[in-house]
XYZ file of C-alpha atoms in Angstrom:
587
model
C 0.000 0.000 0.000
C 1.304 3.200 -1.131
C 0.610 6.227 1.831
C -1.417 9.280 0.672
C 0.455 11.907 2.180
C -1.977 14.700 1.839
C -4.885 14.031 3.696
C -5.604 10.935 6.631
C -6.658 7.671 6.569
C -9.630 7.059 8.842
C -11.379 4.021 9.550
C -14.783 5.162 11.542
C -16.965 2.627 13.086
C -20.607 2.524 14.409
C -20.613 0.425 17.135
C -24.332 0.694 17.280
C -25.408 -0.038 13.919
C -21.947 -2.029 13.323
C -21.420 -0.219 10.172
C -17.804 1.148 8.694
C -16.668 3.088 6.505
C -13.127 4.543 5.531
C -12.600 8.159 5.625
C -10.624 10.561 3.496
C -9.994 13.259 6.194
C -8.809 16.542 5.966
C -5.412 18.264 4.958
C -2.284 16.343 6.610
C -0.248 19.659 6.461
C -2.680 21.593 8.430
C -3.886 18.577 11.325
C -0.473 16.629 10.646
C -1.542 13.633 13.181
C -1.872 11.868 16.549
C -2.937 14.608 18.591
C -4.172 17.625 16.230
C -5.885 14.539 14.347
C -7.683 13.424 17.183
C -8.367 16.991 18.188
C -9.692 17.928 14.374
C -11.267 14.834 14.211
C -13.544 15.582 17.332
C -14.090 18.897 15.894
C -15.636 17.805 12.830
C -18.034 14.431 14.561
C -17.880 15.615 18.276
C -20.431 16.909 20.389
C -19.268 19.470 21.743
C -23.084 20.580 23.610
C -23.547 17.028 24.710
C -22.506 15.233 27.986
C -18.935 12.983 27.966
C -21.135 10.210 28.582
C -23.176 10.324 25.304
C -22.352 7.323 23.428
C -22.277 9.477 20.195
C -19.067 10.987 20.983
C -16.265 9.670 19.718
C -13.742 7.614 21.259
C -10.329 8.508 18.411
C -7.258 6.552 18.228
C -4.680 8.031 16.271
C -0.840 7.855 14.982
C 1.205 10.107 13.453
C 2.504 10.557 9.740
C 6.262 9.123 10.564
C 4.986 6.011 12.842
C 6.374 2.889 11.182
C 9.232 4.749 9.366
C 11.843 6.147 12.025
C 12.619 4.557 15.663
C 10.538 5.478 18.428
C 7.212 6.270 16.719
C 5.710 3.828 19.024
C 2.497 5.964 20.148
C -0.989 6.021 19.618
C -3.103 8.967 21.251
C -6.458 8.522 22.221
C -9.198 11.266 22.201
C -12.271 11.707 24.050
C -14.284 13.302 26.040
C -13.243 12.839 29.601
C -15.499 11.184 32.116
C -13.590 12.048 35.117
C -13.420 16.335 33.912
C -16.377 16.043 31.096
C -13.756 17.877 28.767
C -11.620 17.046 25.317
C -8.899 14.956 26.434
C -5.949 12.848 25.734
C -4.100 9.411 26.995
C -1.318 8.093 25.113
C 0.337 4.528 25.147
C 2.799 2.571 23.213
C 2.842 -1.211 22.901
C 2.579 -2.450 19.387
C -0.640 -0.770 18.591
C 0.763 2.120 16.778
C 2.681 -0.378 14.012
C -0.776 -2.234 14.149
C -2.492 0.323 13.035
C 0.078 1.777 10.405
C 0.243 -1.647 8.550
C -3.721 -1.686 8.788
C -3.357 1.273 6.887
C -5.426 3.901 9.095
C -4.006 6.920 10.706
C -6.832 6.925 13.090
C -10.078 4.744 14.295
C -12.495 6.584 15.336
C -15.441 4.445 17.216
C -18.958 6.006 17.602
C -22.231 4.515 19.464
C -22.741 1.855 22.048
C -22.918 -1.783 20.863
C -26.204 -3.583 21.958
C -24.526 -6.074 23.757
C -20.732 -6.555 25.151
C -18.253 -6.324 22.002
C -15.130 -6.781 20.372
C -14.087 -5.019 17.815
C -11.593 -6.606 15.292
C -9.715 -4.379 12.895
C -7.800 -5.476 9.470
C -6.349 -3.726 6.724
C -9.745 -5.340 4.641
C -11.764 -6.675 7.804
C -14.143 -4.950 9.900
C -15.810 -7.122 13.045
C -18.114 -7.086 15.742
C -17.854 -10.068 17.927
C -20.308 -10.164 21.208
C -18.535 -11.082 24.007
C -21.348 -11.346 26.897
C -19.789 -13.925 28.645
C -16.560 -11.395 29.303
C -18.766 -9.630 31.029
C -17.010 -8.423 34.438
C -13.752 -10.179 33.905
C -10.416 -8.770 34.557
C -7.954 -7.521 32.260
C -5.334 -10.991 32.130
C -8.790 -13.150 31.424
C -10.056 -10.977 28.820
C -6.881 -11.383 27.285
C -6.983 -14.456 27.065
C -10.082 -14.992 25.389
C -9.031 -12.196 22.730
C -6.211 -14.037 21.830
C -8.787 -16.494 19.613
C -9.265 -12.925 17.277
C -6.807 -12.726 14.630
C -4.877 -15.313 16.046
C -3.312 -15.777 12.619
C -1.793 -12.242 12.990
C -0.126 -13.642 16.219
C 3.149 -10.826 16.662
C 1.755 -8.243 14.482
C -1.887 -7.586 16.017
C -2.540 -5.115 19.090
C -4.520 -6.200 21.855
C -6.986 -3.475 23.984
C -9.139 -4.326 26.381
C -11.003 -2.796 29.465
C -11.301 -4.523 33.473
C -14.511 -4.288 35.407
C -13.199 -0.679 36.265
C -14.452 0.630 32.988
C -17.366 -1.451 32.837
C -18.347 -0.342 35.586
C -17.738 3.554 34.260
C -14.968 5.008 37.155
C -13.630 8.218 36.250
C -10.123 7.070 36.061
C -10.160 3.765 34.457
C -7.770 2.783 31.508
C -6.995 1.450 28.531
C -4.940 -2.300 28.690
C -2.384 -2.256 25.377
C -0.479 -5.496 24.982
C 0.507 -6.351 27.730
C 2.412 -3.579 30.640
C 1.254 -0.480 28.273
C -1.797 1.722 29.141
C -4.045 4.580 27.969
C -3.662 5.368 31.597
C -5.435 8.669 32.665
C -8.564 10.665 32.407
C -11.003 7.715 32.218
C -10.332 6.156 28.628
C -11.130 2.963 30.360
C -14.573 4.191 30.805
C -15.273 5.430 27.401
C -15.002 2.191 26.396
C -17.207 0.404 29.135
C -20.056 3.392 27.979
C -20.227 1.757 24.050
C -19.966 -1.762 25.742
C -16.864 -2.228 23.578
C -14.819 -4.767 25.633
C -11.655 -4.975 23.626
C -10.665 -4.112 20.591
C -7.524 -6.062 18.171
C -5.950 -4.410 15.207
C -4.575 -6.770 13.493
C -1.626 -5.018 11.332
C -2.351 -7.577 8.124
C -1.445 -5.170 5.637
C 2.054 -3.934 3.994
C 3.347 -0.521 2.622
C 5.732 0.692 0.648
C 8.894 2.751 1.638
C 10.607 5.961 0.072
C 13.071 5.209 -2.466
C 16.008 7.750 -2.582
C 18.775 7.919 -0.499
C 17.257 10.403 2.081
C 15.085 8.310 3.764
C 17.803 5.618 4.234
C 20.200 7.723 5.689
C 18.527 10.066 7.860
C 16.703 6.267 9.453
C 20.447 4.887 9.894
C 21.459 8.641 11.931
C 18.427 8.690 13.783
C 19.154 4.979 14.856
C 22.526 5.479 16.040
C 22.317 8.740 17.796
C 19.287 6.249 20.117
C 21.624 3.349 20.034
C 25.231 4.647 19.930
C 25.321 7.351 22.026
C 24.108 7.564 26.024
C 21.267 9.866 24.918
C 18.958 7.100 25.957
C 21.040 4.654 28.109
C 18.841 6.298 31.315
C 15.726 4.588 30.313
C 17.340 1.172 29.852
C 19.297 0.712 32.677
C 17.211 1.630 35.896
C 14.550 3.329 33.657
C 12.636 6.357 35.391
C 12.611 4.941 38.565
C 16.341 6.420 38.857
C 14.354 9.126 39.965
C 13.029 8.143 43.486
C 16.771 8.368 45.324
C 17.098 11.845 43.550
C 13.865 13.762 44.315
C 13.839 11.944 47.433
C 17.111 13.862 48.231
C 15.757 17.060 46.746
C 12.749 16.863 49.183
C 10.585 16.734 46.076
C 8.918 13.255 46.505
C 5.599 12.978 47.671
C 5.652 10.511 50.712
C 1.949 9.961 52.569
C -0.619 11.917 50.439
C 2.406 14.608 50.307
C 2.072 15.280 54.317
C 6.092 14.553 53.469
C 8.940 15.157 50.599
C 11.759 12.611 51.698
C 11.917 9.861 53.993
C 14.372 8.008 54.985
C 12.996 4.414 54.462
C 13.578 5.252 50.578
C 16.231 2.474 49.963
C 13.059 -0.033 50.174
C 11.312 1.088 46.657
C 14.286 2.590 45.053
C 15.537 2.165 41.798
C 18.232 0.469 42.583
C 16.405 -1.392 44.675
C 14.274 -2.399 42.565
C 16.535 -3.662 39.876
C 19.266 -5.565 42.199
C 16.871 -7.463 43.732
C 13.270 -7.844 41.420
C 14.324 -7.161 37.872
C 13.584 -9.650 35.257
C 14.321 -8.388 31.921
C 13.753 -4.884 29.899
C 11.333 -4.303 26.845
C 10.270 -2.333 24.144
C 7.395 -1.395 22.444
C 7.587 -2.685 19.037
C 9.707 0.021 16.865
C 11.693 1.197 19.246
C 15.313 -0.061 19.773
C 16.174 1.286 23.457
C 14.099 -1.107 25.856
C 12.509 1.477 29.062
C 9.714 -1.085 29.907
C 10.902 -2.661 33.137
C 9.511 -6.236 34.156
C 9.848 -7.077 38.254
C 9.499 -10.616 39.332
C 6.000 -11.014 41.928
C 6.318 -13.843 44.169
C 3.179 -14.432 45.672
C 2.436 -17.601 48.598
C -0.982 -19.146 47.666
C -0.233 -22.455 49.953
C 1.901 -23.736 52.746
C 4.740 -25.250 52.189
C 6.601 -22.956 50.092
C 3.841 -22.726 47.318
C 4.423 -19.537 45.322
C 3.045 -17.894 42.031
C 5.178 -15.606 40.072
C 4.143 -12.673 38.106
C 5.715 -10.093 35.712
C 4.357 -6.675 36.284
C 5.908 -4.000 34.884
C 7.369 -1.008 36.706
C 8.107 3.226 36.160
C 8.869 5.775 38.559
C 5.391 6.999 38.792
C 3.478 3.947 39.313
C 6.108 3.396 42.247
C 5.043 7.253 43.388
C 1.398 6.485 43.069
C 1.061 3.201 44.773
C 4.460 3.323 46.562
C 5.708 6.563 48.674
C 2.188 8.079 48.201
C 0.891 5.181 50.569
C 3.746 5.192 52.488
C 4.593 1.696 51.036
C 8.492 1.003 51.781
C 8.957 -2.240 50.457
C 9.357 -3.057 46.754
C 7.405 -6.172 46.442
C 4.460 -4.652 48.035
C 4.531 -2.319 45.682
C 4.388 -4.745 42.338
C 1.281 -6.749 44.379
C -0.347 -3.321 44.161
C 0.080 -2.225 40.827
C -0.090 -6.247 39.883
C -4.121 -5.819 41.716
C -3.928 -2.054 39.868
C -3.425 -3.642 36.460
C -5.640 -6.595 36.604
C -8.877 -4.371 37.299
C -7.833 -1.515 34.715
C -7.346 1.066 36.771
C -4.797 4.310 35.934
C -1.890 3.438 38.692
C -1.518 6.909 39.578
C -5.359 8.528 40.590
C -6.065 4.716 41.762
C -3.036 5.327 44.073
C -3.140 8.930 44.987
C -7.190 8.866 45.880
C -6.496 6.110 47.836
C -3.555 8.187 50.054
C -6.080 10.892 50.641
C -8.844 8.236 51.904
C -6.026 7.110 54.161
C -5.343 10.473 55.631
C -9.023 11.140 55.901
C -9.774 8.147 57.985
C -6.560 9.160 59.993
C -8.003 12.629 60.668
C -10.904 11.099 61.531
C -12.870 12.598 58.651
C -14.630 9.650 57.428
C -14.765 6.299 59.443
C -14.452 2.671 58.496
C -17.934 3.014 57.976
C -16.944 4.221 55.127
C -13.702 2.594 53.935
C -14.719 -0.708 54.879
C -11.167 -1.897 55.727
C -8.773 0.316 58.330
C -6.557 1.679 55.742
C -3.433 3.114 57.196
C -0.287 3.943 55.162
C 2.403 1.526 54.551
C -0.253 -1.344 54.952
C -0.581 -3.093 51.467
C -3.151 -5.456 52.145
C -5.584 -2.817 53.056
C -5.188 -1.152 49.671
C -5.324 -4.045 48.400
C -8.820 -4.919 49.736
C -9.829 -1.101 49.110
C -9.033 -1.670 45.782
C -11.690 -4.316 45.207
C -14.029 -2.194 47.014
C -13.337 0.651 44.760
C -14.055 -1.302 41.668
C -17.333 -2.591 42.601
C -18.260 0.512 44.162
C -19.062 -1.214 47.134
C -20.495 1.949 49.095
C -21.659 5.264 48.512
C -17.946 6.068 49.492
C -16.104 3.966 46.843
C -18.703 4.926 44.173
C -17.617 8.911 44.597
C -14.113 7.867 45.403
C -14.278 6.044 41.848
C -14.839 9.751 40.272
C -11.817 11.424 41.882
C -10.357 12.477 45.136
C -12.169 15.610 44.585
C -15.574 14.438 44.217
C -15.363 12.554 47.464
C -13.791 15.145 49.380
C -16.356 17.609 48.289
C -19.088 15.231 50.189
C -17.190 13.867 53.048
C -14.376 16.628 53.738
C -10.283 17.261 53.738
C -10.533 18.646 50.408
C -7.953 20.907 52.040
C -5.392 17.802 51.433
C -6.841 16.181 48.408
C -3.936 16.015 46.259
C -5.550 16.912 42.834
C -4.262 18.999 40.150
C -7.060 18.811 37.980
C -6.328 14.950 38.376
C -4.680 13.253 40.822
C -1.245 14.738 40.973
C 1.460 13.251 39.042
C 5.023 12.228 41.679
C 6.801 15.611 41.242
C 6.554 17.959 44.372
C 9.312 20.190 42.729
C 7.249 23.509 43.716
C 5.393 26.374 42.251
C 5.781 25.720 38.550
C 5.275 22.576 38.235
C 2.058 22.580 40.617
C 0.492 25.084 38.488
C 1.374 23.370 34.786
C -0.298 20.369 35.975
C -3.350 21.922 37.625
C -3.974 23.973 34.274
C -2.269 22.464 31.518
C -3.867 20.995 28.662
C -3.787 17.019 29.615
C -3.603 18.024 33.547
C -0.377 15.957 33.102
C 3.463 16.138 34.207
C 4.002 15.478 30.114
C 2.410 18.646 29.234
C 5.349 20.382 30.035
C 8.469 20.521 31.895
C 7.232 22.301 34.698
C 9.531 20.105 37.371
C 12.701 20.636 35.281
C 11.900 24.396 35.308
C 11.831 24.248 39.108
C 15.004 22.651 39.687
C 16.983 24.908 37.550
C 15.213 28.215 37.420
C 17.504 30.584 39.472
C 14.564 33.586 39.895
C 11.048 33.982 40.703
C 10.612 35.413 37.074
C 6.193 34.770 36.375
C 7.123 35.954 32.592
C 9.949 34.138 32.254
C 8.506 30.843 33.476
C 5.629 31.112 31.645
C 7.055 31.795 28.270
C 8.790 28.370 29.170
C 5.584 26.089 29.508
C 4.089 27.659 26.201
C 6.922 27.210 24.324
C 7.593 23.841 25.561
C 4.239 22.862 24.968
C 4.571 23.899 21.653
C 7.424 21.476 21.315
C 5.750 18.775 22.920
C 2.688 19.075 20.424
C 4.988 18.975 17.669
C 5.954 15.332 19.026
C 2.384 14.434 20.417
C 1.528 15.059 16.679
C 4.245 12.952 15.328
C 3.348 10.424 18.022
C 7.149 9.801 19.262
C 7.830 8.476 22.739
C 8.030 11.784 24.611
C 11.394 10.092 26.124
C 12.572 10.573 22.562
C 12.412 14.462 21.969
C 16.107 14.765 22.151
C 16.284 13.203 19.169
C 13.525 14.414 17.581
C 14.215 18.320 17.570
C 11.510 20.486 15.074
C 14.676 20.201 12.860
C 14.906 16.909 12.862
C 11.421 16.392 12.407
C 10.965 18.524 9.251
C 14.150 16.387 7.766
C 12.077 13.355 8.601
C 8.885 14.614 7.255
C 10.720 15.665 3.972
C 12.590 12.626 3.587
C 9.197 10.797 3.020
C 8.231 13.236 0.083
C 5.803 15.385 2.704
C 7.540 18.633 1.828
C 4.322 20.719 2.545
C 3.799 19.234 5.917
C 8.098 19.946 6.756
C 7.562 23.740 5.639
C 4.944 24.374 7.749
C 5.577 22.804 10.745
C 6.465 25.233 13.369
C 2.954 27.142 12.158
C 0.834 23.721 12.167
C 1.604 23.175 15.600
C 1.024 26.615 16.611
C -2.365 25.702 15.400
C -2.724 22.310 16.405
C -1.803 24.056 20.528
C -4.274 26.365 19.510
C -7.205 23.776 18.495
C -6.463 21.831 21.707
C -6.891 24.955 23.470
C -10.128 26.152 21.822
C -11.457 22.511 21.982
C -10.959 22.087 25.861
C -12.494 25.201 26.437
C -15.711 24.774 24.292
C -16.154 21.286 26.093
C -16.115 23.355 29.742
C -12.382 24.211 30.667
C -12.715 26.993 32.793
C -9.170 28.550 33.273
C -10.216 30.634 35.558
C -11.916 28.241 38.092
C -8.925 25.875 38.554
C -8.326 25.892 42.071
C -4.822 24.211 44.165
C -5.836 22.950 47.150
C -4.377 23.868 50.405
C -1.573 20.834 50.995
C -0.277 22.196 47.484
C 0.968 25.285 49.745
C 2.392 23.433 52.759
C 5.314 21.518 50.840
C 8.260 22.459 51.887
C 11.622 21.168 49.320
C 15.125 21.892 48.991
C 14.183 25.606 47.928
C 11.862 25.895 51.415
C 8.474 26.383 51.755
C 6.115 26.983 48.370
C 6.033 30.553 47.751
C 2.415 31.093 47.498
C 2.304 34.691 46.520
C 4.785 33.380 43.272
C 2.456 30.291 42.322
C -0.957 32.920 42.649
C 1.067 34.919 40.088
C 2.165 32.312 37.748
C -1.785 30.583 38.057
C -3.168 34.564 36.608
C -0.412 35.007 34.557
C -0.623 31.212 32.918
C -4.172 31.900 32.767
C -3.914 34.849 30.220
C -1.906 32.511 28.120
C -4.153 29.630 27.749
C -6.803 32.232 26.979
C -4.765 34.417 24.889
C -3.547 31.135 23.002
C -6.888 29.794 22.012
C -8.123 33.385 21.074
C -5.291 33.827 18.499
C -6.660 34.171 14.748
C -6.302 30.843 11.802
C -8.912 28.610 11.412
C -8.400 24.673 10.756
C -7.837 22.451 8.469
């Protein structure tokens, strides 16, 4: 299959009536892909007036124009509306699903509708499928697996795998996306999207071939590309200990969150360290398919199910900010508790990280006498695994009143039951970076309410002034560079290789000369469209609030300057605004 270069490929599907059809869409020089194809995708078929939960939005699943040509375009996003904020949002994930997808020949799917009865959707470069799946119904990520491994079983290595846990059948705010196996659509409720059009799972099955640039360009600029992420220690970080490296560091810096952040450091870090982690539990690394460097880390579970030495052993895979989430956060200090709890995390399909933080804040509440074990069920007290564990279950099942709000957010159930004083939300549970007033305020307003949105932490750690202007030039601009490669989709772990230079080389060398020249000014306008498109679905800048704990946290610099993060909040505000006022239109 030769690649039309000018406009996308987009397979749309009704889940409702079951009907397909492939869709010529718009100009790639304008959109360009992944995210300002998701985002001009919803433009054109969303709802923008209608809830998150109307099964006529659409859930969008989209690469970018140079996935299956250079190293490390290994991502997919996904679009939707979010469940857990009701706005446009994004998730992204690697696993093989972005190569699926490319040698299926779509640059996006784009589901619609609610299937009558539990589905699964099987994709093909000439197949469309609905198969019901009733009798998955309620099972857990591994099983569902399982079963889907009878789809496309002939396309065994080259097909994706998705599929949803009771958690998004069951619609909680912050349940994912399984990919493959250890990769996730992991925040903002994806999960849930899914359980809403009863789709269950969905395979691509990447049955389909296309055809290369000839020329020496292409060649050579794929065999530089390689070896600057192979031959140089650009990437060597993410292979050997992989992100968790960072737990010993920020720990040291004060700038970990320990307890539902009542702490920045402690000195029990040696148990869920890096180091820790990989001396003593590391099995092997691996990649996502198309990318050479190997950051997904694999920790041995050893689990007693019987006397006399009877043990199970798992592979669950491990970052630093599932260890933050459902490690310091709950004052865990011991690294195998910490892979049972993302191991219980991952089989309900739940996002590691609000699972892990709303759970801290429940913790604290019951502490503070708040809310009573009336309401958690179990005495959950930090450092105690098997009580998350349980809570966990009750969480998914939405055993109580409690668990059913606690299933939408920290937030929600604070706002009913009290301490939303030390709920830990930043327009979603806070990502593991307590590096101060930047960073606090990119992820309470930025666009995916995410620590990838921009590098607020890195700005804190080497900013040298209080400058509001100055800081928040920074997170525009780096946004700007971070749409460029959420439009691409590259690993975001990548964008040292992938400068806007670099990207227009590798955009030319594929004959899309139109899409290389206008680059820089597309993604102005894709950061722009995200903007306009978050606000029209009820972002309200101006209404983001930081809870109070946010101003207690004290790090290497001392105690959060709250007067500095009130300026940066009105001054980041005017930008967002000013940003999706600016004049163009779309595509």
């Amino acid at each position: 299959m030769r690649i039309d270069f000018t406009s996308s490929r987009v397979l749309h599907v009704d889940m409702e009536s079951g009907a397909s059809r492939v869709i010529s869409f718009g100009t790639r020089s304008a959109h360009l892909g992944g995210s300002g194809l998701a985002a001009a995708l919803y433009t054109e078929y969303g709802l923008a007036d209608a809830p998150a939960d109307d099964p006529r939005q659409p859930l969008i699943f989209a690469i970018g124009p140079l996935t299956g040509f250079f190293p490390l375009m290994s991502k997919v996003v996904c679009g939707f509306r979010s469940p857990y904020t009701g706005e446009w949002s994004e998730s992204h994930a690697g696993g093989r699903l972005a190569l699926a997808m490319r040698f299926s020949g779509y640059d996006a799917l784009m589901i619609t509708g609610r299937a009558r009865s539990l589905s699964c959707l099987v994709v093909g470069s000439r197949r469309v499928e609905m198969h019901d799946v009733h009798y998955m119904r309620g099972q857990d990520v591994f099983t569902a697996g399982k079963y889907m491994r009878r789809f496309g079983a002939d396309r065994h290595g080259h097909r994706s795998s998705l599929r949803i846990g009771p958690a998004g059948e069951n619609g909680l705010g912050y349940a994912c996306i399984n990919v493959d196996s250890f990769r996730h659509f992991g925040r903002m409720g994806s999960g849930a999207v899914m359980g809403g059009k009863k789709l269950k799972g969905i395979v691509v099955l990447g049955d389909g071939s296309f055809t290369l640039p000839e020329g020496k360009a292409y060649p050579a600029l794929f065999k530089k590309i390689y070896s600057d992420v192979t031959g140089t220690d650009m990437m060597r970080k993410y292979h050997d200990l992989g992100t968790a490296e960072n737990l010993l560091v920020l720990n040291e810096l004060h700038a970990l969150p320990w307890r539902n952040l009542q702490q920045t450091s402690d000195p029990q870090i040696d148990g869920i360290s890096g180091e820790r982690f990989a001396e003593q539990l590391l099995l092997r690394q691996t990649a996502c398919a198309g990318c050479p460097v190997g950051c997904i880390h694999i920790g041995l579970l050893r689990q007693q199910f019987a006397s006399d030495h009877e043990y199970l052993y798992k592979q669950v895979s491990y970052d630093y900010e599932p260890i933050f989430a459902q490690g310091s956060m709950l004052g865990i200090t011991n690294a195998s508790g910490v892979l049972a709890l993302l191991d219980e995390t991952e089989k309900v399909g739940l996002d590691c990280m609000s699972s892990g933080v709303a759970l801290a804040w429940a913790a604290e509440a019951l502490e503070k006498g708040v809310i009573s074990e009336k309401e958690t069920v179990v005495p959950l007290r930090f450092g105690d695994v098997h009580s998350f564990i349980a809570a966990m279950g009750h969480l998914v099942r939405g055993t109580n009143d409690f668990y059913r709000l606690l299933g939408q957010g920290a937030a929600k159930a604070a706002a009913e039951y009290g301490g939303e004083d030390f709920t830990c939300v930043l327009g979603q549970e806070m990502a593991g970076y307590a590096t101060g007033e930047v960073f606090f305020v990119s992820q309470a307003m930025g666009f995916r309410h995410s620590h990838l949105d921009s590098g607020g932490y890195a700005y804190d750690q080497s900013a040298k002034d209080k400058d509001v202007d100055k800081a928040i030039d920074f997170l525009v601009d780096d946004e700007h560079k971070r749409v460029l490669i959420n439009c691409m989709v590259s690993c975001m772990f990548a964008r040292k290789a992938y400068t806007p230079e670099r990207l227009q080389e590798a955009l030319s060398s594929l004959g899309m000369t139109e899409a290389a020249d206008a680059l820089t000014d597309a993604g102005r306008m894709v950061q722009r469209e995200r903007w306009r498109l978050k606000i029209a679905t009820g972002y309200d800048v101006n209404a983001v609030r930081i809870p109070k704990r946010f101003k207690e946290v004290v790090t290497w610099k001392g105690p959060v300057d709250v007067a500095y993060m009130d300026a940066l909040k009105q001054r980041y505000a005017r930008a967002i605004l000013d940003m999706a006022a600016a004049g163009g239109g779309e595509n």
